[in-house]
Amino acid sequence: MASNKKKGGVGPWTVSRHVVQVIILCLFAAPLLLTGWGLAGAYIGTGGEFALDVTPADMAVWGSLSSSQIFGIDLLDPFATAQVIAASKTVVGTMVWCLPILIGFGIIRGRAFCGWACPVNLLGEAVDWLRGKLGIQVSEMPVPRIAKPIIALAVLVLSAITSIPVFESFSPIGAFSRGLLFGSLLGVYTLVAIVVAELFWGHRVWCRSLCPLGGFYQVVGTVGVLSVKIDHDTCITCNKCKQACLVDPAVLDAAVAGDEDRVRSGDCMLCGKCVDHCPTGALKIGPAAPGLKL
């Protein structure tokens, strides 16, 4: 079976993932554009031919990846909610709206959020492309990926100590959303730092090793029921899957070595790049028992 990746191009999983990422960004941008508010804080007026005489909050979809409303249903970022609970030492009823997101990604695979929804991952892939064009060589894994869940735990502890949702004050996802939607520069330094670090220090170092949200979803991902599965009879151990991996080539080690029939690590983002790059079609994404492994 041939590779899913077209010669000189990208494979269907990568294309699909990028399409989903763009659609998500458009869904959050559309309410502002349709109501005449514009993007990046620009006001284009509500008197235009296509502008609706409503506010963005009246639209079917409104908000950001941190907090949004879809058809009148509030949805909250589970990790942000956990920080608020830690900081306020209080649980209120509205916090239950983080559960659909938590349960949904828990069932699928926690870090699928990182691979398919997070705009910072899209930024990281753009940095990968730029680094390749510039011929810059960086370390593959300067910080072990186990650092992420440790940092996530530290964020919750610090939130409890300081009574402030610590990560939300510098979250690159929040900075991206505020910049795109409202023109805010608050937190943009985090995005700049990520670009510089990934361009000159370590390959995908933020997403692989430092992001506390990624660490949170890494833990959640241990119970996901979708995995990258491998057909050992077809695999030729060329390691092209490991070279393509956005997370850490080590998550594929046991599967490629023949010790496992799937990628068990909760760190897998189900991005599909390994599937796209497999020259024999030995890899596929499908249902499997939870990996129960960080």
XYZ file of C-alpha atoms in Angstrom:
294
model
C 0.000 0.000 0.000
C 1.439 3.352 -1.013
C 2.039 6.361 1.198
C -0.844 8.788 1.720
C 1.559 11.681 1.108
C 1.598 13.058 -2.391
C 5.020 13.616 -3.937
C 6.058 17.204 -3.312
C 2.970 17.852 -1.223
C 1.242 16.941 2.009
C -1.036 14.071 2.901
C -4.793 14.023 3.541
C -4.519 14.025 7.342
C -2.339 17.132 7.318
C -4.593 18.890 4.808
C -7.709 17.986 6.813
C -6.138 19.176 10.045
C -5.139 22.532 8.587
C -8.615 22.978 7.119
C -10.165 22.327 10.534
C -7.773 24.800 12.181
C -8.686 27.509 9.670
C -12.405 26.778 10.041
C -12.143 27.166 13.815
C -10.408 30.529 13.423
C -13.072 31.616 10.917
C -15.886 30.561 13.261
C -14.553 32.874 15.960
C -13.800 35.701 13.506
C -17.117 35.536 11.619
C -19.332 37.088 14.345
C -17.103 40.178 14.443
C -17.037 40.564 10.673
C -20.749 39.904 10.165
C -21.748 42.472 12.768
C -19.387 45.143 11.486
C -16.888 45.019 14.336
C -13.941 43.930 12.180
C -10.816 42.124 13.306
C -7.740 43.158 15.317
C -9.784 45.830 17.071
C -10.809 47.572 13.844
C -14.370 48.888 13.647
C -15.809 48.737 10.132
C -19.299 49.946 11.024
C -22.688 48.284 11.118
C -24.216 50.146 8.238
C -22.724 48.055 5.479
C -24.797 46.050 3.041
C -23.918 42.720 4.626
C -23.563 43.789 8.279
C -26.149 42.326 10.636
C -27.945 44.560 13.094
C -26.866 42.503 16.113
C -23.841 42.258 18.380
C -21.281 39.423 18.124
C -22.663 37.931 21.340
C -26.025 37.441 19.588
C -24.494 35.146 16.978
C -24.744 31.343 17.074
C -20.999 31.039 17.733
C -19.150 33.606 19.803
C -16.011 33.711 21.896
C -12.580 32.128 21.754
C -10.872 28.835 22.590
C -10.774 29.881 26.242
C -14.475 30.622 26.595
C -17.168 30.457 23.961
C -20.890 30.183 23.404
C -22.355 27.877 20.760
C -26.094 28.048 20.103
C -26.622 29.493 23.562
C -24.523 26.841 25.319
C -21.486 28.077 27.228
C -18.273 26.103 26.804
C -15.208 26.635 28.984
C -11.562 25.628 28.700
C -11.131 22.849 31.332
C -7.591 23.872 32.266
C -8.545 27.531 32.609
C -11.488 26.438 34.759
C -9.172 24.351 36.946
C -6.959 27.420 37.435
C -9.955 29.559 38.411
C -11.072 26.916 40.914
C -7.553 26.760 42.369
C -7.235 30.549 42.507
C -10.673 31.274 43.945
C -10.934 28.138 46.098
C -14.531 28.084 44.908
C -16.626 25.945 42.592
C -19.718 27.480 40.990
C -22.373 25.821 38.906
C -21.403 27.461 35.617
C -18.056 25.686 35.743
C -19.859 22.523 34.704
C -19.654 23.840 31.131
C -16.024 22.775 30.970
C -17.137 19.142 31.153
C -18.306 18.745 27.519
C -14.849 19.791 26.323
C -13.070 17.662 28.927
C -15.177 14.573 28.246
C -15.112 15.057 24.466
C -11.342 15.296 24.177
C -10.964 12.694 26.911
C -12.862 10.195 24.792
C -11.096 11.098 21.546
C -7.524 11.764 22.714
C -6.667 14.749 24.885
C -3.945 16.279 22.771
C -6.122 16.131 19.681
C -7.031 19.629 20.885
C -3.396 20.623 20.350
C -3.170 19.020 16.926
C -6.519 20.065 15.503
C -7.713 23.188 17.325
C -4.829 25.110 18.895
C -3.619 28.026 16.708
C -0.172 27.877 18.349
C 0.395 24.478 16.741
C -0.343 26.072 13.372
C 2.173 28.791 14.235
C 4.718 26.112 15.205
C 4.364 24.405 11.846
C 4.917 27.755 10.133
C 8.115 28.178 12.185
C 9.178 24.665 11.118
C 8.749 25.694 7.484
C 10.697 28.938 8.013
C 13.518 27.176 9.866
C 13.808 24.712 7.003
C 13.977 27.508 4.445
C 16.677 29.283 6.482
C 18.625 26.068 7.051
C 18.742 26.548 10.838
C 19.629 23.444 12.873
C 18.172 23.114 16.376
C 18.000 20.495 19.109
C 15.297 17.864 18.626
C 14.376 17.578 22.325
C 16.198 20.113 24.570
C 13.633 19.608 27.359
C 11.976 16.228 28.095
C 8.282 16.159 27.237
C 7.407 14.917 30.738
C 8.057 18.532 31.787
C 4.635 19.560 30.414
C 2.402 17.825 32.982
C 4.802 18.882 35.739
C 4.494 22.505 34.582
C 0.698 22.112 34.422
C 0.639 20.941 38.032
C 2.943 23.806 39.028
C 0.565 26.279 37.355
C -2.349 24.957 39.413
C -0.326 25.139 42.628
C 0.833 28.687 41.859
C -2.736 29.672 40.984
C -3.843 28.481 44.410
C -0.988 30.313 46.142
C -1.331 33.612 44.269
C -5.136 33.546 43.826
C -4.536 34.307 40.144
C -5.119 31.951 37.157
C -1.409 31.977 36.373
C -1.263 30.550 32.856
C -4.131 32.704 31.590
C -2.030 35.816 32.178
C 0.477 34.758 29.497
C -1.321 32.042 27.543
C -0.289 32.197 23.872
C -3.734 30.913 22.868
C -5.335 33.810 24.723
C -2.826 36.218 23.179
C -3.551 34.852 19.708
C -7.316 35.183 20.201
C -7.133 38.678 21.697
C -4.806 39.853 18.938
C -6.853 38.390 16.083
C -10.242 39.419 17.413
C -9.593 42.606 19.358
C -6.158 43.884 18.354
C -4.804 43.480 21.870
C -1.038 43.180 22.304
C -1.454 41.727 25.798
C 0.537 38.515 25.965
C 1.986 38.892 22.474
C 5.446 38.612 24.047
C 4.649 34.957 24.725
C 4.048 34.332 21.032
C 7.274 36.136 20.137
C 9.197 34.097 22.719
C 7.747 30.855 21.329
C 8.741 31.758 17.768
C 12.288 32.674 18.821
C 12.671 29.539 20.980
C 11.414 27.201 18.264
C 13.395 28.931 15.537
C 16.760 28.938 17.312
C 16.626 26.591 20.339
C 14.484 23.473 20.015
C 12.198 21.832 17.484
C 8.589 22.372 18.669
C 9.968 22.974 22.174
C 6.867 24.835 23.380
C 4.296 22.297 22.216
C 6.488 19.279 22.986
C 7.884 20.211 26.367
C 6.766 23.503 27.907
C 3.065 24.198 27.309
C 1.056 23.555 30.500
C -2.181 23.212 28.527
C -0.493 20.521 26.449
C 0.603 18.869 29.684
C -2.964 18.905 30.964
C -4.254 17.305 27.775
C -1.340 14.833 27.822
C -2.732 13.452 31.080
C -6.303 13.491 29.725
C -5.075 11.739 26.590
C -4.073 8.599 28.478
C -7.724 7.468 28.430
C -8.510 8.349 24.803
C -9.936 5.623 22.569
C -8.445 6.780 19.257
C -4.840 5.911 18.497
C -2.312 5.614 15.711
C -2.329 1.879 14.958
C 0.394 -0.054 13.173
C 0.368 -3.112 10.907
C 3.671 -4.821 11.708
C 3.453 -6.998 8.614
C 3.506 -3.899 6.423
C 5.937 -1.751 8.430
C 9.468 -1.663 6.990
C 11.000 0.209 9.953
C 12.095 3.132 7.793
C 11.401 5.573 10.664
C 9.840 8.165 8.371
C 6.916 8.302 10.797
C 9.260 9.261 13.623
C 10.925 11.923 11.489
C 7.499 13.463 10.797
C 6.158 13.304 14.370
C 5.156 16.696 15.779
C 5.209 15.524 19.402
C 8.251 13.366 20.081
C 9.589 10.547 17.880
C 9.902 8.448 21.047
C 6.117 8.001 21.293
C 6.387 5.756 18.220
C 9.341 3.693 19.457
C 7.430 0.774 20.967
C 5.019 0.503 18.027
C 7.750 0.629 15.370
C 9.871 -1.860 17.332
C 6.979 -4.322 17.294
C 6.317 -4.200 21.040
C 2.933 -2.467 20.720
C 0.159 -2.490 18.133
C -0.555 1.217 18.605
C 0.837 4.452 20.004
C -0.126 4.333 23.663
C 1.243 7.668 24.842
C -1.303 10.285 25.866
C 1.054 12.810 24.312
C 0.028 11.805 20.772
C -1.900 14.638 19.068
C -3.498 12.419 16.413
C -2.164 14.944 13.907
C -1.794 12.214 11.291
C 1.606 13.340 9.977
C 3.109 9.943 10.708
C 0.255 8.299 8.787
C 0.750 10.658 5.852
C 4.502 9.979 5.717
C 4.381 6.189 6.019
C 5.536 4.865 2.599
C 3.775 1.498 2.982
C 0.527 2.596 4.618
C 1.324 0.611 7.755
C -0.113 3.308 10.014
C -3.722 4.358 10.449
C -5.832 6.181 13.015
C -8.614 4.164 14.567
C -10.299 3.013 17.788
C -8.187 1.161 20.351
C -8.080 0.517 24.077
C -6.858 3.489 26.155
C -3.069 3.626 26.323
C -2.900 4.681 30.007
C 0.588 6.018 29.434
C 2.001 9.545 29.510
